[in-house]
XYZ file of N, CA and C in Angstrom:
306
model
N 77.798 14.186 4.108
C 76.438 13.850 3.720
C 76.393 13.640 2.210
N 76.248 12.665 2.086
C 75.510 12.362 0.158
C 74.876 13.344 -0.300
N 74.615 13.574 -1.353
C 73.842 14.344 -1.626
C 72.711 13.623 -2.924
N 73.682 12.825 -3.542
C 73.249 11.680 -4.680
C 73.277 10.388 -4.114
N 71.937 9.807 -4.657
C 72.044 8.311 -4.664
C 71.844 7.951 -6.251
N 72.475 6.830 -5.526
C 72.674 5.675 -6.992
C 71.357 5.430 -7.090
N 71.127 5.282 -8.258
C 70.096 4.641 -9.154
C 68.529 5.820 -8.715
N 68.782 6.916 -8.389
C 67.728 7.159 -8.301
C 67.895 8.997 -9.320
N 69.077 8.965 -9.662
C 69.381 10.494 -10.312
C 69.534 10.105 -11.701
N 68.531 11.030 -12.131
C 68.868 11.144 -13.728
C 69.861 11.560 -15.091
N 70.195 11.353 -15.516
C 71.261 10.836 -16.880
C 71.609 13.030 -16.784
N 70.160 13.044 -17.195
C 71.084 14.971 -17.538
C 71.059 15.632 -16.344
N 70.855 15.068 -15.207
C 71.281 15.917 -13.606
C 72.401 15.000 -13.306
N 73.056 14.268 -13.557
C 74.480 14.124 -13.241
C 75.290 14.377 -14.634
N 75.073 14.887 -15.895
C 75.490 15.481 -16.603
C 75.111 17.118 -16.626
N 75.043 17.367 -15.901
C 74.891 18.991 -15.541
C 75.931 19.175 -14.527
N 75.512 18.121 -13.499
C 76.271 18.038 -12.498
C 78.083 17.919 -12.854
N 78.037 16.888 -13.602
C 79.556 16.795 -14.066
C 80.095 17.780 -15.193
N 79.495 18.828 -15.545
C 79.586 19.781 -16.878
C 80.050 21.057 -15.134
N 80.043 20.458 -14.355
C 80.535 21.910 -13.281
C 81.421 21.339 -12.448
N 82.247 20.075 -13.125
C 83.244 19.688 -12.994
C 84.731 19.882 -13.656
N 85.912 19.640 -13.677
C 87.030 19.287 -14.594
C 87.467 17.743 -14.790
N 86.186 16.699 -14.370
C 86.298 15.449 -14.847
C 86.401 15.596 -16.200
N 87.733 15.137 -16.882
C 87.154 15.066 -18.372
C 87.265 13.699 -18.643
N 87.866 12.429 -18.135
C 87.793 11.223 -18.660
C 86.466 10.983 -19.654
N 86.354 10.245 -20.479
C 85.174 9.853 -20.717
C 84.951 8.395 -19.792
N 85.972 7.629 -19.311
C 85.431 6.481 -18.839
C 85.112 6.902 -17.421
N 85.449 7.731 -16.417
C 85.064 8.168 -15.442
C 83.521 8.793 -15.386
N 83.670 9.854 -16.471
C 82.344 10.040 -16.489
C 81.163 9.167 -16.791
N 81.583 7.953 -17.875
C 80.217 6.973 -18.098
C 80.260 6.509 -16.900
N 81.578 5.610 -15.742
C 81.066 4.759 -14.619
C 80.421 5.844 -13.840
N 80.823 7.026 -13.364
C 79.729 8.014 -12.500
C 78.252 8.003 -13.244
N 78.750 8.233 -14.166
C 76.748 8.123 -14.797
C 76.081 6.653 -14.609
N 76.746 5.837 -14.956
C 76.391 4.378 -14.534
C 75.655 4.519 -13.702
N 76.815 4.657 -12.467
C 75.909 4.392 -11.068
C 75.437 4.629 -10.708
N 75.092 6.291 -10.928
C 74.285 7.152 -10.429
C 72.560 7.156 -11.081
N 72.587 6.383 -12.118
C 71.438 6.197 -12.551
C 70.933 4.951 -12.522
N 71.785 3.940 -12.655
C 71.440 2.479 -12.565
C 71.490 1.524 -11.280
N 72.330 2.241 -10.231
C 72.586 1.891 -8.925
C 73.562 0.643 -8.723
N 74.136 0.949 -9.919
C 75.182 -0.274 -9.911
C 76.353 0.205 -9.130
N 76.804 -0.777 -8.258
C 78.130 -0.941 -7.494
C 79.006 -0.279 -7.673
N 79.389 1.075 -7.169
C 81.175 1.328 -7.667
C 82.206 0.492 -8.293
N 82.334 -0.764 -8.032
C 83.364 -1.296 -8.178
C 83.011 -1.917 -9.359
N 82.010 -2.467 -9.631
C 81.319 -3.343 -10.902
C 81.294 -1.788 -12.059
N 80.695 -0.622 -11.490
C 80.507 0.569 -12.412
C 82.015 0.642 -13.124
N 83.313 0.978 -11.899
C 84.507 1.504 -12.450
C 85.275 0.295 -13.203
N 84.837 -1.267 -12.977
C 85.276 -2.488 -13.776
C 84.806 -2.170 -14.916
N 83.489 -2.021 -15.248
C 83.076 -2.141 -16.932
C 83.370 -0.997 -17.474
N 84.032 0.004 -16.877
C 84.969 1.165 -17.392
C 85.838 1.008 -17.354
N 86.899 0.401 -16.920
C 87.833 -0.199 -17.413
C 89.023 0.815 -16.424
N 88.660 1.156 -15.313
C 89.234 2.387 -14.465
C 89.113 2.141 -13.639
N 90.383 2.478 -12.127
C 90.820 2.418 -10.831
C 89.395 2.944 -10.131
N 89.609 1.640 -9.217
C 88.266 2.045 -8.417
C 88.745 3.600 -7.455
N 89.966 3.685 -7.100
C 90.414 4.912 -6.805
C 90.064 6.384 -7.798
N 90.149 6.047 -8.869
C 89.770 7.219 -9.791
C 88.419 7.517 -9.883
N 87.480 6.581 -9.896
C 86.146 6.544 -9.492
C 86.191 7.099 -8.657
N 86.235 7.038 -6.945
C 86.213 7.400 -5.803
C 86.675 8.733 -5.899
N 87.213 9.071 -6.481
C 88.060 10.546 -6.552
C 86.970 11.677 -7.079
N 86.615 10.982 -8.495
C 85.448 11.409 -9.065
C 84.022 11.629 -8.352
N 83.528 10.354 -7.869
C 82.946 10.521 -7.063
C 82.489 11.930 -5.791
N 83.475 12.026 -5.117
C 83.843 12.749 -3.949
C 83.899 14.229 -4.447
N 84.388 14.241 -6.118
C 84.260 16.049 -6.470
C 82.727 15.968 -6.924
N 82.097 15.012 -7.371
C 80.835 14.878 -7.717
C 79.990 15.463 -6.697
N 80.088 14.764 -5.520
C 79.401 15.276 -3.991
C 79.906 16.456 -3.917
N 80.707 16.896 -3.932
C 81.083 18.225 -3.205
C 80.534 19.827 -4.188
N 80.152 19.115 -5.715
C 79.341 19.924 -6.622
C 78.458 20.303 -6.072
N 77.457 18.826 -5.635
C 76.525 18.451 -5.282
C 75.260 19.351 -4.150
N 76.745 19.297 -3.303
C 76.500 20.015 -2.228
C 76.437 21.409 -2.560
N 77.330 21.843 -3.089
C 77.156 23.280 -3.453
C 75.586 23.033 -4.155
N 75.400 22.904 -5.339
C 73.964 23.234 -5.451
C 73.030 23.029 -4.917
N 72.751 21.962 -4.070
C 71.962 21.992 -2.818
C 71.944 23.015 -2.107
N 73.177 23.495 -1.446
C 73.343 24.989 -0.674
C 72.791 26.416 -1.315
N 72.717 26.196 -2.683
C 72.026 27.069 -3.573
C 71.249 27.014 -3.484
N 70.040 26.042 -3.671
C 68.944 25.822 -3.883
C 68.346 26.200 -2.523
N 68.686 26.094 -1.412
C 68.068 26.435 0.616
C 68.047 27.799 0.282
N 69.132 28.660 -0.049
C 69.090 29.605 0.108
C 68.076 30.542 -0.921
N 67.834 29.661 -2.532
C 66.690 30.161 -3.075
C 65.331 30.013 -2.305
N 65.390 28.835 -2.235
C 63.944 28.508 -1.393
C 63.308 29.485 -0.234
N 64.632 29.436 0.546
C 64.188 30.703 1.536
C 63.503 32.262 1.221
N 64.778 32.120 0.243
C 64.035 34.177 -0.517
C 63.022 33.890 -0.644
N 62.563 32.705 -1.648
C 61.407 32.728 -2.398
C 59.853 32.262 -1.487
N 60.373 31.811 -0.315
C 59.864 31.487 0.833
C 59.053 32.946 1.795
N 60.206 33.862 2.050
C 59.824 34.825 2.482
C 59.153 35.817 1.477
N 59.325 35.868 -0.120
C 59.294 36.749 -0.349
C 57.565 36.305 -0.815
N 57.116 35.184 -0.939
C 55.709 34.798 -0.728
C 54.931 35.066 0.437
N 55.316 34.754 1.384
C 55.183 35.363 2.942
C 54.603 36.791 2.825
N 55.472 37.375 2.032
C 55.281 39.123 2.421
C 54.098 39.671 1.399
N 54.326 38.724 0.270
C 53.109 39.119 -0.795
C 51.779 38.352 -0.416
N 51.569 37.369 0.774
C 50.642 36.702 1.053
C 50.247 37.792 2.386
N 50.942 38.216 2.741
C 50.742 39.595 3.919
C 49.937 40.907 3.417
N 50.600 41.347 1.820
C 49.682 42.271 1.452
C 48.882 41.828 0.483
N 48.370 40.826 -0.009
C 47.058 40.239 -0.430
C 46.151 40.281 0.912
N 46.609 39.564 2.130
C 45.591 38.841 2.993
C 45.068 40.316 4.320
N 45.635 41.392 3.838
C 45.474 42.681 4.376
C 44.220 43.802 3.937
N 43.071 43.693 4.321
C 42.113 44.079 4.091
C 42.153 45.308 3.548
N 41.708 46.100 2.424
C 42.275 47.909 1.723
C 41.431 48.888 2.958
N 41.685 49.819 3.277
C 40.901 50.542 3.644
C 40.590 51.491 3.088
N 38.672 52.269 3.071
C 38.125 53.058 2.002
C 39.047 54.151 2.404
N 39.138 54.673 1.057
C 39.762 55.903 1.157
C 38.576 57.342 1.980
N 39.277 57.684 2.652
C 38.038 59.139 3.557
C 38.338 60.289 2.697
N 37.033 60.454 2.069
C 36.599 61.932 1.680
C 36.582 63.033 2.422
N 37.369 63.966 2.227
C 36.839 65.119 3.463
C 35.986 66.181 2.745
């Protein structure tokens, strides 16, 4: 499953993304940023970088698999933060009862 599309991810979320990589090319990293923000073609991205559309693809594929991990992060925040609203919307929406004088 993708996790990124081209041309629709922004310049410092695929530079976050690739900072939790060991891509260090710089020309790998501009064609991944390329595409990922401009939605330009792999092959046109890794041409005007001047780099194997294979090395792209390589890049690529650890890119997704970041990807995925923080996605998998993020379900599992959502959920806590999911339930743990749940439980504070349970004792807000729980009527007090008067305390009995004896």
């Amino acid at each position: 499953m993708n996790h990124l599309l081209p041309g629709f991810e922004s310049k410092q979320r695929v530079e976050l993304l690739l900072s939790l990589t060991r891509i260090s090319s710089p020309e790998v990293i501009a064609a991944l940023t390329l595409h990922y923000t401009s939605a330009l073609p792999a092959e046109r991205a890794a041409a005007r970088h001047g780099i194997e559309l294979s090395n792209f693809m390589r890049g690529q594929k650890k890119l997704e698999q970041i990807a995925a991990t923080v996605e998998a992060i993020k379900a599992i925040d959502w959920a806590k933060l999911q339930s743990t609203h749940l439980q504070s919307s349970a004792l807000l929406t729980t009527p007090l009862q008067p305390k009995q004088v004896a």
